[in-house]
DNA sequence: TCTGTTATTGCGC
DNA sequence: GCGCAATAACAGA
């Protein structure tokens, strides 16, 4: 199976996607990039025109991945909502700290919406830049209040 | 094995 | 508020 690569702009950043067939292998953010083809579902999500990335699988959710349980729980968080590290921990039986480690190593942000995981008393962290997480949450907040009509709760004031 | 690395939490002051 | 200890699990040596 041939691996494909592409990129899409998101605010000040670029979203780089690597995939093959219907499986996303890696998603990463960087300051540089060139616009090129990526799966339409991902592109629309990044542009705030779609509330979930359907029809695509992530290797993070596949059998054998050490953090599969955690990523599955995260993938079920609805658009525009957030959970804390300890909530995900309680659901999956992992320690909050471990959830943090799993999020940091998340190979496919967006597909596994790790930006929706916040600390109990703050925003938590994000790699490589915390501002990306803030921007993603802001975008979801706005779009979910407009055309996705969803109530927004739990987003910390620190944004 | 053992050590270092975490995107956490909660308690005491 | 801040500092600190408890804590789970992986990666690399």
mmCIF file of C-alpha atoms (C1' of nucleotides) in Angstrom:
data_model
loop_
_atom_site.group_PDB
_atom_site.id
_atom_site.type_symbol
_atom_site.label_atom_id
_atom_site.label_comp_id
_atom_site.label_asym_id
_atom_site.label_seq_id
_atom_site.Cartn_x
_atom_site.Cartn_y
_atom_site.Cartn_z
ATOM 1 C CA UNK A 1 0.000 0.000 0.000
ATOM 2 C CA UNK A 2 1.386 3.293 -1.058
ATOM 3 C CA UNK A 3 1.756 5.994 1.517
ATOM 4 C CA UNK A 4 0.491 9.408 0.543
ATOM 5 C CA UNK A 5 1.300 12.807 1.983
ATOM 6 C CA UNK A 6 -0.357 16.174 1.868
ATOM 7 C CA UNK A 7 -0.838 19.390 3.780
ATOM 8 C CA UNK A 8 -3.503 21.949 4.534
ATOM 9 C CA UNK A 9 -3.394 25.374 6.118
ATOM 10 C CA UNK A 10 -4.839 25.957 9.572
ATOM 11 C CA UNK A 11 -4.504 29.537 10.777
ATOM 12 C CA UNK A 12 -0.832 30.263 11.324
ATOM 13 C CA UNK A 13 0.025 26.601 10.998
ATOM 14 C CA UNK A 14 0.080 23.757 8.531
ATOM 15 C CA UNK A 15 -1.480 20.369 9.043
ATOM 16 C CA UNK A 16 0.554 17.587 7.473
ATOM 17 C CA UNK A 17 -1.219 14.313 6.826
ATOM 18 C CA UNK A 18 0.206 10.904 5.926
ATOM 19 C CA UNK A 19 -2.194 8.164 4.930
ATOM 20 C CA UNK A 20 -2.731 5.105 2.805
ATOM 21 C CA UNK A 21 -6.101 3.872 1.597
ATOM 22 C CA UNK A 22 -8.574 4.812 4.316
ATOM 23 C CA UNK A 23 -6.121 4.765 7.208
ATOM 24 C CA UNK A 24 -4.455 7.858 8.616
ATOM 25 C CA UNK A 25 -0.936 7.082 9.781
ATOM 26 C CA UNK A 26 0.255 10.434 11.006
ATOM 27 C CA UNK A 27 -0.955 13.980 11.489
ATOM 28 C CA UNK A 28 1.416 16.693 12.530
ATOM 29 C CA UNK A 29 1.508 20.443 12.856
ATOM 30 C CA UNK A 30 4.260 22.761 11.744
ATOM 31 C CA UNK A 31 4.876 26.384 10.839
ATOM 32 C CA UNK A 32 5.641 25.639 7.231
ATOM 33 C CA UNK A 33 3.965 23.830 4.425
ATOM 34 C CA UNK A 34 2.524 23.918 0.967
ATOM 35 C CA UNK A 35 -1.064 23.376 0.098
ATOM 36 C CA UNK A 36 -1.584 19.981 -1.461
ATOM 37 C CA UNK A 37 -4.164 17.218 -1.602
ATOM 38 C CA UNK A 38 -5.311 15.594 1.635
ATOM 39 C CA UNK A 39 -8.461 13.509 2.249
ATOM 40 C CA UNK A 40 -11.471 15.849 1.815
ATOM 41 C CA UNK A 41 -12.955 14.915 5.201
ATOM 42 C CA UNK A 42 -9.801 16.089 6.943
ATOM 43 C CA UNK A 43 -9.600 19.267 4.893
ATOM 44 C CA UNK A 44 -13.213 20.180 5.625
ATOM 45 C CA UNK A 45 -12.726 19.499 9.323
ATOM 46 C CA UNK A 46 -9.699 21.761 9.447
ATOM 47 C CA UNK A 47 -11.675 24.489 7.701
ATOM 48 C CA UNK A 48 -14.443 24.194 10.280
ATOM 49 C CA UNK A 49 -16.943 22.915 7.730
ATOM 50 C CA UNK A 50 -17.392 19.458 9.134
ATOM 51 C CA UNK A 51 -17.883 18.267 12.692
ATOM 52 C CA UNK A 52 -16.273 14.894 12.384
ATOM 53 C CA UNK A 53 -13.871 12.999 10.246
ATOM 54 C CA UNK A 54 -15.828 10.002 9.064
ATOM 55 C CA UNK A 55 -14.854 7.209 6.745
ATOM 56 C CA UNK A 56 -11.250 7.298 7.845
ATOM 57 C CA UNK A 57 -9.439 5.122 10.343
ATOM 58 C CA UNK A 58 -6.462 6.007 12.466
ATOM 59 C CA UNK A 59 -3.629 3.624 13.243
ATOM 60 C CA UNK A 60 -3.986 4.872 16.809
ATOM 61 C CA UNK A 61 -7.311 3.039 17.023
ATOM 62 C CA UNK A 62 -6.102 -0.212 15.487
ATOM 63 C CA UNK A 63 -5.552 -3.438 17.378
ATOM 64 C CA UNK A 64 -2.255 -3.712 19.105
ATOM 65 C CA UNK A 65 -1.689 -0.051 19.720
ATOM 66 C CA UNK A 66 -0.668 0.365 23.370
ATOM 67 C CA UNK A 67 -3.030 3.280 23.953
ATOM 68 C CA UNK A 68 -5.940 2.040 21.846
ATOM 69 C CA UNK A 69 -8.418 2.168 24.743
ATOM 70 C CA UNK A 70 -7.526 5.730 25.593
ATOM 71 C CA UNK A 71 -7.660 6.918 21.992
ATOM 72 C CA UNK A 72 -11.028 5.227 21.494
ATOM 73 C CA UNK A 73 -12.470 7.023 24.497
ATOM 74 C CA UNK A 74 -11.088 10.327 23.229
ATOM 75 C CA UNK A 75 -12.472 9.718 19.749
ATOM 76 C CA UNK A 76 -15.981 9.556 21.201
ATOM 77 C CA UNK A 77 -15.951 13.056 22.643
ATOM 78 C CA UNK A 78 -18.538 15.111 20.721
ATOM 79 C CA UNK A 79 -17.520 18.111 18.653
ATOM 80 C CA UNK A 80 -17.172 21.265 20.717
ATOM 81 C CA UNK A 81 -17.026 19.482 24.068
ATOM 82 C CA UNK A 82 -14.098 18.725 26.323
ATOM 83 C CA UNK A 83 -13.095 16.148 28.918
ATOM 84 C CA UNK A 84 -10.405 16.158 31.565
ATOM 85 C CA UNK A 85 -7.450 13.783 31.758
ATOM 86 C CA UNK A 86 -8.935 12.199 34.877
ATOM 87 C CA UNK A 87 -12.342 11.662 33.223
ATOM 88 C CA UNK A 88 -10.725 9.736 30.400
ATOM 89 C CA UNK A 89 -8.630 7.935 32.993
ATOM 90 C CA UNK A 90 -11.729 6.874 34.915
ATOM 91 C CA UNK A 91 -13.372 5.597 31.742
ATOM 92 C CA UNK A 92 -10.435 3.541 30.637
ATOM 93 C CA UNK A 93 -8.872 2.539 33.927
ATOM 94 C CA UNK A 94 -5.683 4.464 33.307
ATOM 95 C CA UNK A 95 -4.166 7.097 35.547
ATOM 96 C CA UNK A 96 -4.661 10.738 34.516
ATOM 97 C CA UNK A 97 -0.929 11.082 34.171
ATOM 98 C CA UNK A 98 -0.841 8.164 31.791
ATOM 99 C CA UNK A 99 -3.594 9.739 29.718
ATOM 100 C CA UNK A 100 -1.327 12.768 29.388
ATOM 101 C CA UNK A 101 1.495 10.590 28.146
ATOM 102 C CA UNK A 102 -0.829 8.939 25.642
ATOM 103 C CA UNK A 103 -2.001 12.314 24.348
ATOM 104 C CA UNK A 104 1.525 13.516 23.941
ATOM 105 C CA UNK A 105 2.373 10.475 21.844
ATOM 106 C CA UNK A 106 -0.859 10.619 19.844
ATOM 107 C CA UNK A 107 0.221 9.958 16.244
ATOM 108 C CA UNK A 108 -2.967 11.378 14.740
ATOM 109 C CA UNK A 109 -4.329 14.528 16.361
ATOM 110 C CA UNK A 110 -7.678 15.677 14.859
ATOM 111 C CA UNK A 111 -8.606 12.069 14.034
ATOM 112 C CA UNK A 112 -8.167 11.366 17.729
ATOM 113 C CA UNK A 113 -9.235 14.802 19.015
ATOM 114 C CA UNK A 114 -6.675 15.103 21.771
ATOM 115 C CA UNK A 115 -7.163 18.875 21.840
ATOM 116 C CA UNK A 116 -10.511 18.231 23.573
ATOM 117 C CA UNK A 117 -8.691 16.894 26.613
ATOM 118 C CA UNK A 118 -8.005 19.610 29.159
ATOM 119 C CA UNK A 119 -6.618 19.637 32.679
ATOM 120 C CA UNK A 120 -9.015 19.938 35.568
ATOM 121 C CA UNK A 121 -7.768 23.397 36.468
ATOM 122 C CA UNK A 122 -6.446 24.691 33.172
ATOM 123 C CA UNK A 123 -5.999 23.840 29.573
ATOM 124 C CA UNK A 124 -3.373 21.121 29.846
ATOM 125 C CA UNK A 125 -0.717 20.917 27.190
ATOM 126 C CA UNK A 126 -0.214 20.357 23.518
ATOM 127 C CA UNK A 127 2.712 19.424 21.298
ATOM 128 C CA UNK A 128 4.269 21.210 19.478
ATOM 129 C CA UNK A 129 2.447 24.451 20.409
ATOM 130 C CA UNK A 130 -0.236 25.108 22.953
ATOM 131 C CA UNK A 131 -1.670 27.835 20.728
ATOM 132 C CA UNK A 132 -2.749 25.203 18.230
ATOM 133 C CA UNK A 133 -4.907 23.586 20.883
ATOM 134 C CA UNK A 134 -6.414 26.928 21.805
ATOM 135 C CA UNK A 135 -7.142 27.691 18.168
ATOM 136 C CA UNK A 136 -8.790 24.314 17.616
ATOM 137 C CA UNK A 137 -10.982 24.713 20.692
ATOM 138 C CA UNK A 138 -11.897 28.228 19.647
ATOM 139 C CA UNK A 139 -12.835 27.047 16.188
ATOM 140 C CA UNK A 140 -15.013 24.242 17.529
ATOM 141 C CA UNK A 141 -16.629 26.592 19.983
ATOM 142 C CA UNK A 142 -17.581 29.042 17.263
ATOM 143 C CA UNK A 143 -18.690 26.562 14.628
ATOM 144 C CA UNK A 144 -20.615 24.413 17.099
ATOM 145 C CA UNK A 145 -22.533 27.507 18.198
ATOM 146 C CA UNK A 146 -23.412 28.413 14.644
ATOM 147 C CA UNK A 147 -24.118 25.741 12.113
ATOM 148 C CA UNK A 148 -23.644 22.673 14.258
ATOM 149 C CA UNK A 149 -25.921 24.058 17.012
ATOM 150 C CA UNK A 150 -24.413 22.382 19.990
ATOM 151 C CA UNK A 151 -24.157 23.647 23.481
ATOM 152 C CA UNK A 152 -20.689 24.180 24.696
ATOM 153 C CA UNK A 153 -19.615 23.407 28.186
ATOM 154 C CA UNK A 154 -16.505 22.685 30.197
ATOM 155 C CA UNK A 155 -14.226 24.917 28.197
ATOM 156 C CA UNK A 156 -12.009 26.567 30.786
ATOM 157 C CA UNK A 157 -11.923 30.313 31.227
ATOM 158 C CA UNK A 158 -8.184 30.404 30.611
ATOM 159 C CA UNK A 159 -8.764 30.356 26.893
ATOM 160 C "C1'" DT B 1 15.795 -4.413 35.084
ATOM 161 C "C1'" DC B 2 16.450 0.374 35.950
ATOM 162 C "C1'" DT B 3 16.182 5.187 34.797
ATOM 163 C "C1'" DG B 4 14.203 9.127 32.676
ATOM 164 C "C1'" DT B 5 10.240 11.260 30.840
ATOM 165 C "C1'" DT B 6 5.639 13.122 30.938
ATOM 166 C "C1'" DA B 7 -0.038 17.320 27.774
ATOM 167 C "C1'" DT B 8 -1.978 15.407 36.099
ATOM 168 C "C1'" DT B 9 -3.890 15.774 40.637
ATOM 169 C "C1'" DG B 10 -4.705 17.045 45.209
ATOM 170 C "C1'" DC B 11 -3.088 18.394 49.608
ATOM 171 C "C1'" DG B 12 -0.753 21.530 52.867
ATOM 172 C "C1'" DC B 13 0.842 25.922 53.824
ATOM 173 C "C1'" DG C 1 -1.572 30.484 44.599
ATOM 174 C "C1'" DC C 2 2.689 27.611 44.881
ATOM 175 C "C1'" DG C 3 5.488 23.644 45.892
ATOM 176 C "C1'" DC C 4 5.668 18.921 46.221
ATOM 177 C "C1'" DA C 5 4.812 14.090 46.403
ATOM 178 C "C1'" DA C 6 2.184 10.197 44.540
ATOM 179 C "C1'" DT C 7 1.456 8.079 40.520
ATOM 180 C "C1'" DA C 8 1.069 4.869 35.625
ATOM 181 C "C1'" DA C 9 3.212 3.388 31.750
ATOM 182 C "C1'" DC C 10 6.488 3.562 27.961
ATOM 183 C "C1'" DA C 11 11.146 4.097 25.759
ATOM 184 C "C1'" DG C 12 15.738 3.381 25.716
ATOM 185 C "C1'" DA C 13 19.968 1.673 27.627
#
